Amino acid sequence: MRKLIVSAAAAALLASGSIAFAAVKHTTGTVKTYDGTAMSLVLDDGSTFTLPKTFKDPGLKAGEKVRVSWDMSGKNKVAESVKIEK
């Protein structure tokens, strides 16, 4: 019985840890380059994001302050949303 409880507790701990790693991250910065053809966005700090095919350009241009919500896909930062900051 004790082994079952310990195993269940360990499984719950591992499951909750993997959920925490799946959380979306947020970055704010200034647009350095935006390429709608290559679906890429680079901020002035060097952060590079791949944009999804469904991305709708809110009017991005160099010098625009933005907030990027993103997640990792392999070694790439994939933007889930990009919003212009005022």
XYZ file of C-alpha atoms in Angstrom:
86
model
C 0.000 0.000 0.000
C 2.815 2.408 0.874
C 4.550 1.698 -2.428
C 1.341 2.547 -4.271
C 0.992 5.893 -2.466
C 4.645 6.795 -3.052
C 4.359 5.835 -6.734
C 1.189 7.903 -7.146
C 2.796 10.901 -5.429
C 5.892 10.633 -7.635
C 3.756 10.416 -10.779
C 1.743 13.475 -9.723
C 4.929 15.438 -9.063
C 6.390 14.553 -12.454
C 3.150 15.409 -14.247
C 2.890 18.817 -12.581
C 6.507 19.601 -13.473
C 5.972 18.989 -17.170
C 2.922 21.256 -17.153
C 5.001 24.091 -15.702
C 7.527 23.805 -18.537
C 4.754 24.145 -21.125
C 3.839 27.649 -19.943
C 3.897 30.417 -22.552
C 6.656 32.986 -22.100
C 6.431 36.719 -22.770
C 9.065 39.099 -24.113
C 8.834 42.822 -24.762
C 11.165 44.732 -27.035
C 11.588 46.816 -30.141
C 11.273 45.348 -33.630
C 14.604 45.254 -35.464
C 13.349 43.346 -38.511
C 10.092 41.733 -39.579
C 9.913 39.491 -42.646
C 6.378 38.463 -43.558
C 7.608 36.196 -46.364
C 10.070 34.264 -44.174
C 7.648 34.531 -41.222
C 10.343 35.802 -38.852
C 10.614 38.580 -36.290
C 13.851 39.860 -34.748
C 13.911 42.209 -31.767
C 16.644 44.756 -31.047
C 18.090 42.510 -28.302
C 18.703 39.758 -30.885
C 15.723 37.576 -29.920
C 14.486 35.798 -33.046
C 10.989 34.353 -33.373
C 9.377 32.151 -35.996
C 5.825 33.218 -36.794
C 3.027 30.700 -37.451
C 1.440 30.471 -40.911
C -1.783 31.832 -39.401
C -0.030 35.021 -38.177
C -1.876 38.234 -39.000
C 0.425 41.263 -39.149
C -0.876 43.987 -36.795
C 1.232 46.570 -38.676
C 4.737 45.643 -37.547
C 7.661 47.790 -38.645
C 11.193 48.483 -37.430
C 11.236 50.585 -34.261
C 7.793 49.402 -33.079
C 7.552 48.324 -29.414
C 5.937 44.888 -29.110
C 5.024 42.175 -26.632
C 5.602 38.649 -27.920
C 3.970 35.581 -26.358
C 6.034 32.554 -27.365
C 6.980 28.969 -26.659
C 9.890 26.736 -27.622
C 9.564 24.206 -30.444
C 12.806 22.279 -30.539
C 15.479 24.990 -30.667
C 13.168 27.648 -32.138
C 11.163 30.323 -30.362
C 7.714 30.254 -31.950
C 5.563 33.341 -31.444
C 1.965 32.616 -30.507
C 0.972 36.284 -30.578
C 2.590 39.657 -31.216
C 0.939 42.804 -29.897
C 2.029 46.385 -30.455
C 2.681 48.180 -27.146
C 1.719 51.810 -26.698
